[in-house]
Amino acid sequence: MRIDSPLPFHGNVVWLTREQGGRDTGPPPTPPDQDYAATGFVPPANATTGLASIVLRVQDRKAWRSPADAAWLVADNVPPHRVTDGDVIVLTEGRREVGYFHVEFVDPVV
């Protein structure tokens, strides 16, 4: 999938290793012209109370840690999905935690 507009959340993605309970194959393979779609939540919500679809545009697709941008696909940026500067979005595939998106800043709402 590719989102044609800018993504409003900016920061760094960190993928969990297999030993940490993350993906067995490392960072998800994503074609260069595509964004990575997954699910995620903002603590203190969890995979039961706050899961929503999210898209990430990762700079270095093969790195365990990389600058990235993100956006909710369907959810608005309101509780329990509100994201602000300094938040962490837990990235999941189903209910399995596979990474963390550390939010450095969020674009202002226009």
Short mmCIF file of N, CA, C and O in Angstrom, two decimals:
data_model
loop_
_atom_site.label_atom_id
_atom_site.label_comp_id
_atom_site.label_asym_id
_atom_site.label_seq_id
_atom_site.Cartn_x
_atom_site.Cartn_y
_atom_site.Cartn_z
N MET A 1 0.85 -1.17 0.00
CA MET A 1 0.00 0.00 0.00
C MET A 1 0.89 1.22 0.00
O MET A 1 1.95 1.22 0.60
N ARG A 2 0.42 2.28 -0.63
CA ARG A 2 1.16 3.54 -0.64
C ARG A 2 0.17 4.68 -0.40
O ARG A 2 -0.84 4.81 -1.09
N ILE A 3 0.45 5.50 0.59
CA ILE A 3 -0.33 6.69 0.90
C ILE A 3 0.31 7.84 0.13
O ILE A 3 1.52 8.06 0.24
N ASP A 4 -0.48 8.57 -0.64
CA ASP A 4 0.07 9.64 -1.48
C ASP A 4 0.30 10.95 -0.73
O ASP A 4 0.93 11.85 -1.26
N SER A 5 -0.22 11.06 0.47
CA SER A 5 -0.06 12.31 1.22
C SER A 5 1.04 12.17 2.27
O SER A 5 1.44 11.06 2.62
N PRO A 6 1.54 13.29 2.80
CA PRO A 6 2.52 13.23 3.88
C PRO A 6 1.91 12.57 5.11
O PRO A 6 0.72 12.67 5.35
N LEU A 7 2.75 11.90 5.88
CA LEU A 7 2.30 11.25 7.11
C LEU A 7 2.63 12.17 8.28
O LEU A 7 3.73 12.72 8.36
N PRO A 8 1.70 12.36 9.24
CA PRO A 8 1.85 13.41 10.26
C PRO A 8 2.69 13.08 11.48
O PRO A 8 3.04 13.97 12.24
N PHE A 9 3.01 11.81 11.72
CA PHE A 9 3.81 11.45 12.89
C PHE A 9 5.24 11.18 12.42
O PHE A 9 5.46 10.44 11.47
N HIS A 10 6.21 11.77 13.12
CA HIS A 10 7.61 11.66 12.72
C HIS A 10 8.45 11.16 13.89
O HIS A 10 8.26 11.60 15.02
N GLY A 11 9.34 10.22 13.60
CA GLY A 11 10.18 9.68 14.66
C GLY A 11 11.05 8.55 14.17
O GLY A 11 11.57 8.59 13.06
N ASN A 12 11.17 7.52 15.01
CA ASN A 12 12.02 6.37 14.70
C ASN A 12 11.28 5.08 15.00
O ASN A 12 10.59 4.98 16.02
N VAL A 13 11.44 4.11 14.11
CA VAL A 13 10.88 2.79 14.35
C VAL A 13 12.00 1.88 14.83
O VAL A 13 13.14 1.97 14.35
N VAL A 14 11.69 1.04 15.81
CA VAL A 14 12.61 0.03 16.32
C VAL A 14 11.88 -1.31 16.24
O VAL A 14 10.81 -1.47 16.86
N TRP A 15 12.43 -2.24 15.47
CA TRP A 15 11.83 -3.56 15.33
C TRP A 15 12.36 -4.49 16.39
O TRP A 15 13.56 -4.46 16.71
N LEU A 16 11.51 -5.30 16.97
CA LEU A 16 11.93 -6.28 17.97
C LEU A 16 12.55 -7.49 17.28
O LEU A 16 12.08 -7.93 16.23
N THR A 17 13.58 -8.05 17.88
CA THR A 17 14.20 -9.26 17.36
C THR A 17 13.33 -10.46 17.72
O THR A 17 12.42 -10.38 18.55
N ARG A 18 13.64 -11.58 17.12
CA ARG A 18 12.93 -12.82 17.44
C ARG A 18 13.04 -13.13 18.94
O ARG A 18 12.07 -13.51 19.57
N GLU A 19 14.22 -12.92 19.51
CA GLU A 19 14.44 -13.19 20.93
C GLU A 19 13.60 -12.27 21.82
O GLU A 19 13.27 -12.62 22.95
N GLN A 20 13.26 -11.10 21.33
CA GLN A 20 12.43 -10.16 22.08
C GLN A 20 10.94 -10.40 21.84
O GLN A 20 10.11 -9.66 22.35
N GLY A 21 10.61 -11.40 21.04
CA GLY A 21 9.22 -11.71 20.75
C GLY A 21 8.71 -11.09 19.46
O GLY A 21 7.52 -11.16 19.16
N GLY A 22 9.61 -10.46 18.70
CA GLY A 22 9.22 -9.78 17.47
C GLY A 22 9.14 -10.71 16.27
O GLY A 22 8.96 -11.92 16.41
N ARG A 23 9.31 -10.13 15.11
CA ARG A 23 9.20 -10.88 13.86
C ARG A 23 10.33 -11.91 13.74
O ARG A 23 11.47 -11.62 14.07
N ASP A 24 9.99 -13.09 13.22
CA ASP A 24 10.99 -14.14 13.02
C ASP A 24 11.98 -13.78 11.93
O ASP A 24 13.12 -14.21 11.96
N THR A 25 11.55 -12.97 10.95
CA THR A 25 12.37 -12.69 9.78
C THR A 25 13.01 -11.30 9.79
O THR A 25 13.54 -10.86 8.78
N GLY A 26 12.95 -10.60 10.90
CA GLY A 26 13.55 -9.27 10.96
C GLY A 26 12.60 -8.20 10.47
O GLY A 26 11.39 -8.42 10.37
N PRO A 27 13.14 -7.01 10.15
CA PRO A 27 12.27 -5.93 9.68
C PRO A 27 11.41 -6.40 8.50
O PRO A 27 11.88 -7.17 7.66
N PRO A 28 10.15 -5.98 8.47
CA PRO A 28 9.26 -6.47 7.42
C PRO A 28 9.72 -6.04 6.03
O PRO A 28 10.07 -4.89 5.81
N PRO A 29 9.74 -6.99 5.09
CA PRO A 29 10.12 -6.64 3.73
C PRO A 29 9.01 -5.81 3.08
O PRO A 29 7.86 -6.21 3.07
N THR A 30 9.35 -4.63 2.61
CA THR A 30 8.38 -3.74 1.98
C THR A 30 8.98 -3.23 0.68
O THR A 30 10.10 -2.72 0.68
N PRO A 31 8.27 -3.36 -0.43
CA PRO A 31 8.80 -2.84 -1.70
C PRO A 31 9.09 -1.34 -1.59
O PRO A 31 8.42 -0.62 -0.83
N PRO A 32 10.08 -0.83 -2.33
CA PRO A 32 10.48 0.58 -2.24
C PRO A 32 9.36 1.58 -2.50
O PRO A 32 9.40 2.68 -1.98
N ASP A 33 8.37 1.20 -3.29
CA ASP A 33 7.30 2.14 -3.61
C ASP A 33 6.07 1.95 -2.71
O ASP A 33 5.00 2.48 -2.99
N GLN A 34 6.24 1.22 -1.61
CA GLN A 34 5.11 0.92 -0.73
C GLN A 34 5.40 1.37 0.70
O GLN A 34 6.56 1.49 1.10
N ASP A 35 4.33 1.59 1.46
CA ASP A 35 4.42 1.84 2.90
C ASP A 35 4.06 0.54 3.61
O ASP A 35 3.39 -0.33 3.05
N TYR A 36 4.50 0.40 4.86
CA TYR A 36 4.21 -0.79 5.66
C TYR A 36 2.93 -0.56 6.44
O TYR A 36 2.81 0.41 7.20
N ALA A 37 1.96 -1.43 6.26
CA ALA A 37 0.69 -1.35 7.00
C ALA A 37 0.68 -2.41 8.08
O ALA A 37 1.07 -3.56 7.85
N ALA A 38 0.25 -2.01 9.27
CA ALA A 38 0.17 -2.92 10.40
C ALA A 38 -0.95 -2.44 11.32
O ALA A 38 -1.82 -1.67 10.90
N THR A 39 -0.91 -2.86 12.55
CA THR A 39 -1.80 -2.35 13.58
C THR A 39 -0.94 -1.85 14.72
O THR A 39 0.24 -2.18 14.83
N GLY A 40 -1.52 -1.01 15.57
CA GLY A 40 -0.77 -0.48 16.69
C GLY A 40 -1.69 0.14 17.72
O GLY A 40 -2.90 0.28 17.50
N PHE A 41 -1.10 0.49 18.85
CA PHE A 41 -1.84 1.15 19.92
C PHE A 41 -0.90 2.06 20.70
O PHE A 41 0.32 1.89 20.66
N VAL A 42 -1.50 3.03 21.38
CA VAL A 42 -0.75 3.96 22.22
C VAL A 42 -1.01 3.59 23.68
O VAL A 42 -2.15 3.68 24.14
N PRO A 43 0.01 3.12 24.42
CA PRO A 43 -0.20 2.84 25.84
C PRO A 43 -0.69 4.09 26.57
O PRO A 43 -0.32 5.20 26.17
N PRO A 44 -1.57 3.98 27.54
CA PRO A 44 -1.89 2.78 28.30
C PRO A 44 -2.95 1.88 27.65
O PRO A 44 -3.30 0.86 28.22
N ALA A 45 -3.45 2.24 26.47
CA ALA A 45 -4.33 1.31 25.76
C ALA A 45 -3.51 0.05 25.46
O ALA A 45 -2.30 0.01 25.64
N ASN A 46 -4.18 -0.97 24.98
CA ASN A 46 -3.48 -2.20 24.64
C ASN A 46 -4.10 -2.80 23.39
O ASN A 46 -4.97 -2.19 22.77
N ALA A 47 -3.68 -4.00 23.02
CA ALA A 47 -4.15 -4.62 21.79
C ALA A 47 -5.64 -4.96 21.85
O ALA A 47 -6.25 -5.20 20.82
N THR A 48 -6.22 -4.94 23.03
CA THR A 48 -7.66 -5.21 23.16
C THR A 48 -8.46 -3.91 23.16
O THR A 48 -9.52 -3.83 22.57
N THR A 49 -7.93 -2.86 23.79
CA THR A 49 -8.72 -1.64 23.99
C THR A 49 -8.40 -0.51 23.03
O THR A 49 -9.15 0.46 22.98
N GLY A 50 -7.29 -0.59 22.28
CA GLY A 50 -6.93 0.57 21.47
C GLY A 50 -6.28 0.26 20.14
O GLY A 50 -5.63 1.11 19.55
N LEU A 51 -6.45 -0.95 19.64
CA LEU A 51 -5.80 -1.34 18.40
C LEU A 51 -6.40 -0.62 17.21
O LEU A 51 -7.62 -0.51 17.09
N ALA A 52 -5.55 -0.10 16.32
CA ALA A 52 -6.02 0.58 15.11
C ALA A 52 -5.01 0.33 13.99
O ALA A 52 -3.84 0.02 14.23
N SER A 53 -5.47 0.48 12.76
CA SER A 53 -4.59 0.31 11.60
C SER A 53 -3.66 1.51 11.48
O SER A 53 -4.06 2.65 11.67
N ILE A 54 -2.41 1.23 11.15
CA ILE A 54 -1.40 2.27 11.04
C ILE A 54 -0.54 1.99 9.80
O ILE A 54 -0.41 0.84 9.38
N VAL A 55 0.00 3.05 9.23
CA VAL A 55 0.92 2.91 8.11
C VAL A 55 2.23 3.60 8.47
O VAL A 55 2.23 4.65 9.11
N LEU A 56 3.35 2.97 8.08
CA LEU A 56 4.68 3.53 8.32
C LEU A 56 5.43 3.67 7.01
O LEU A 56 5.37 2.79 6.16
N ARG A 57 6.15 4.77 6.90
CA ARG A 57 7.06 5.00 5.78
C ARG A 57 8.46 5.02 6.39
O ARG A 57 8.86 5.99 7.03
N VAL A 58 9.20 3.93 6.20
CA VAL A 58 10.48 3.73 6.86
C VAL A 58 11.62 4.09 5.90
O VAL A 58 11.62 3.65 4.75
N GLN A 59 12.58 4.88 6.38
CA GLN A 59 13.71 5.30 5.51
C GLN A 59 14.60 4.13 5.13
O GLN A 59 14.88 3.91 3.97
N ASP A 60 15.08 3.38 6.12
CA ASP A 60 15.96 2.24 5.86
C ASP A 60 15.19 0.96 6.15
O ASP A 60 15.07 0.54 7.29
N ARG A 61 14.66 0.36 5.12
CA ARG A 61 13.76 -0.78 5.26
C ARG A 61 14.42 -2.04 5.80
O ARG A 61 13.73 -2.97 6.20
N LYS A 62 15.75 -2.10 5.79
CA LYS A 62 16.44 -3.31 6.25
C LYS A 62 17.02 -3.14 7.66
O LYS A 62 17.52 -4.10 8.23
N ALA A 63 16.95 -1.93 8.20
CA ALA A 63 17.57 -1.65 9.50
C ALA A 63 16.62 -2.03 10.65
O ALA A 63 15.40 -1.94 10.52
N TRP A 64 17.20 -2.41 11.77
CA TRP A 64 16.41 -2.71 12.96
C TRP A 64 15.90 -1.42 13.59
O TRP A 64 14.92 -1.43 14.32
N ARG A 65 16.57 -0.31 13.31
CA ARG A 65 16.14 1.01 13.80
C ARG A 65 16.31 1.98 12.65
O ARG A 65 17.36 2.02 12.01
N SER A 66 15.26 2.81 12.42
CA SER A 66 15.34 3.73 11.28
C SER A 66 14.41 4.91 11.51
O SER A 66 13.34 4.76 12.12
N PRO A 67 14.78 6.09 10.98
CA PRO A 67 13.81 7.18 10.94
C PRO A 67 12.59 6.74 10.12
O PRO A 67 12.72 5.97 9.16
N ALA A 68 11.43 7.23 10.53
CA ALA A 68 10.19 6.85 9.84
C ALA A 68 9.11 7.89 10.09
O ALA A 68 9.22 8.72 11.00
N ASP A 69 8.08 7.84 9.27
CA ASP A 69 6.87 8.65 9.44
C ASP A 69 5.71 7.67 9.54
O ASP A 69 5.78 6.54 9.04
N ALA A 70 4.62 8.11 10.17
CA ALA A 70 3.47 7.22 10.36
C ALA A 70 2.17 7.99 10.38
O ALA A 70 2.16 9.22 10.52
N ALA A 71 1.07 7.26 10.24
CA ALA A 71 -0.28 7.83 10.33
C ALA A 71 -1.26 6.71 10.62
O ALA A 71 -1.06 5.57 10.21
N TRP A 72 -2.31 7.05 11.35
CA TRP A 72 -3.43 6.12 11.49
C TRP A 72 -4.12 6.03 10.14
O TRP A 72 -4.28 7.05 9.45
N LEU A 73 -4.56 4.85 9.77
CA LEU A 73 -5.26 4.69 8.50
C LEU A 73 -6.73 5.08 8.59
O LEU A 73 -7.27 5.71 7.70
N VAL A 74 -7.38 4.67 9.66
CA VAL A 74 -8.82 4.90 9.79
C VAL A 74 -9.15 5.75 11.01
O VAL A 74 -10.00 6.62 10.96
N ALA A 75 -8.45 5.51 12.10
CA ALA A 75 -8.73 6.22 13.35
C ALA A 75 -8.30 7.67 13.27
O ALA A 75 -7.29 8.00 12.65
N ASP A 76 -9.07 8.55 13.90
CA ASP A 76 -8.66 9.94 14.04
C ASP A 76 -7.68 10.04 15.20
O ASP A 76 -7.60 9.14 16.04
N ASN A 77 -6.94 11.12 15.27
CA ASN A 77 -5.96 11.32 16.34
C ASN A 77 -6.67 11.84 17.59
O ASN A 77 -6.45 12.96 18.03
N VAL A 78 -7.54 10.99 18.14
CA VAL A 78 -8.28 11.29 19.37
C VAL A 78 -8.17 10.07 20.28
O VAL A 78 -7.86 8.97 19.81
N PRO A 79 -8.41 10.23 21.59
CA PRO A 79 -8.29 9.08 22.49
C PRO A 79 -9.20 7.94 22.04
O PRO A 79 -10.29 8.21 21.55
N PRO A 80 -8.78 6.69 22.15
CA PRO A 80 -7.52 6.23 22.74
C PRO A 80 -6.35 6.21 21.75
O PRO A 80 -5.30 5.67 22.05
N HIS A 81 -6.54 6.80 20.58
CA HIS A 81 -5.50 6.77 19.56
C HIS A 81 -4.70 8.07 19.46
O HIS A 81 -3.90 8.22 18.54
N ARG A 82 -4.91 9.00 20.39
CA ARG A 82 -4.21 10.28 20.31
C ARG A 82 -2.71 10.07 20.42
O ARG A 82 -2.21 9.36 21.28
N VAL A 83 -2.00 10.72 19.52
CA VAL A 83 -0.53 10.66 19.48
C VAL A 83 -0.01 12.08 19.64
O VAL A 83 -0.44 12.99 18.94
N THR A 84 0.92 12.26 20.58
CA THR A 84 1.55 13.56 20.79
C THR A 84 3.06 13.37 20.82
O THR A 84 3.57 12.25 20.91
N ASP A 85 3.79 14.47 20.76
CA ASP A 85 5.24 14.44 20.82
C ASP A 85 5.69 13.61 22.02
O ASP A 85 5.19 13.80 23.14
N GLY A 86 6.63 12.68 21.81
CA GLY A 86 7.19 11.88 22.89
C GLY A 86 6.47 10.56 23.14
O GLY A 86 6.95 9.74 23.91
N ASP A 87 5.33 10.33 22.50
CA ASP A 87 4.60 9.07 22.69
C ASP A 87 5.33 7.91 22.01
O ASP A 87 6.19 8.11 21.15
N VAL A 88 4.92 6.72 22.38
CA VAL A 88 5.38 5.49 21.73
C VAL A 88 4.14 4.78 21.21
O VAL A 88 3.16 4.62 21.94
N ILE A 89 4.18 4.37 19.95
CA ILE A 89 3.12 3.54 19.39
C ILE A 89 3.67 2.12 19.32
O ILE A 89 4.73 1.89 18.74
N VAL A 90 2.97 1.19 19.96
CA VAL A 90 3.36 -0.21 19.92
C VAL A 90 2.83 -0.79 18.61
O VAL A 90 1.63 -0.72 18.34
N LEU A 91 3.73 -1.33 17.80
CA LEU A 91 3.35 -1.90 16.50
C LEU A 91 3.08 -3.38 16.66
O LEU A 91 3.86 -4.09 17.32
N THR A 92 2.00 -3.83 16.07
CA THR A 92 1.62 -5.23 16.20
C THR A 92 1.29 -5.84 14.85
O THR A 92 0.97 -5.13 13.90
N GLU A 93 1.41 -7.13 14.79
CA GLU A 93 0.87 -7.92 13.69
C GLU A 93 -0.09 -8.86 14.38
O GLU A 93 0.33 -9.77 15.09
N GLY A 94 -1.37 -8.57 14.24
CA GLY A 94 -2.36 -9.23 15.09
C GLY A 94 -2.15 -8.71 16.50
O GLY A 94 -2.02 -7.51 16.71
N ARG A 95 -2.06 -9.60 17.45
CA ARG A 95 -1.82 -9.18 18.84
C ARG A 95 -0.34 -9.27 19.23
O ARG A 95 0.04 -8.96 20.34
N ARG A 96 0.50 -9.71 18.31
CA ARG A 96 1.93 -9.87 18.58
C ARG A 96 2.65 -8.53 18.42
O ARG A 96 2.59 -7.90 17.37
N GLU A 97 3.35 -8.09 19.45
CA GLU A 97 4.13 -6.86 19.38
C GLU A 97 5.39 -7.12 18.57
O GLU A 97 6.14 -8.04 18.85
N VAL A 98 5.59 -6.31 17.51
CA VAL A 98 6.73 -6.52 16.63
C VAL A 98 7.69 -5.33 16.60
O VAL A 98 8.78 -5.42 16.06
N GLY A 99 7.27 -4.18 17.15
CA GLY A 99 8.14 -3.02 17.13
C GLY A 99 7.54 -1.85 17.87
O GLY A 99 6.41 -1.92 18.37
N TYR A 100 8.32 -0.78 17.93
CA TYR A 100 7.89 0.45 18.59
C TYR A 100 8.20 1.63 17.67
O TYR A 100 9.28 1.70 17.11
N PHE A 101 7.23 2.53 17.57
CA PHE A 101 7.45 3.77 16.84
C PHE A 101 7.54 4.88 17.87
O PHE A 101 6.56 5.18 18.56
N HIS A 102 8.73 5.45 18.01
CA HIS A 102 8.98 6.53 18.98
C HIS A 102 8.69 7.85 18.28
O HIS A 102 9.41 8.24 17.35
N VAL A 103 7.67 8.56 18.74
CA VAL A 103 7.21 9.79 18.10
C VAL A 103 8.05 10.96 18.60
O VAL A 103 8.06 11.26 19.80
N GLU A 104 8.75 11.61 17.70
CA GLU A 104 9.50 12.81 18.06
C GLU A 104 8.61 14.04 17.98
O GLU A 104 8.65 14.89 18.85
N PHE A 105 7.83 14.13 16.89
CA PHE A 105 6.88 15.25 16.79
C PHE A 105 5.74 14.88 15.86
O PHE A 105 5.85 14.00 15.02
N VAL A 106 4.64 15.60 16.06
CA VAL A 106 3.42 15.42 15.28
C VAL A 106 3.14 16.72 14.55
O VAL A 106 3.20 17.80 15.16
N ASP A 107 2.83 16.63 13.26
CA ASP A 107 2.48 17.83 12.51
C ASP A 107 1.25 18.49 13.13
O ASP A 107 0.32 17.79 13.55
N PRO A 108 1.22 19.82 13.18
CA PRO A 108 0.03 20.50 13.70
C PRO A 108 -1.17 20.26 12.78
O PRO A 108 -1.01 20.11 11.56
N VAL A 109 -2.34 20.23 13.37
CA VAL A 109 -3.57 20.08 12.59
C VAL A 109 -3.85 21.39 11.88
O VAL A 109 -3.81 22.46 12.48
N VAL A 110 -4.10 21.31 10.59
CA VAL A 110 -4.33 22.52 9.80
C VAL A 110 -5.81 22.82 9.71
O VAL A 110 -6.64 22.01 9.63
#
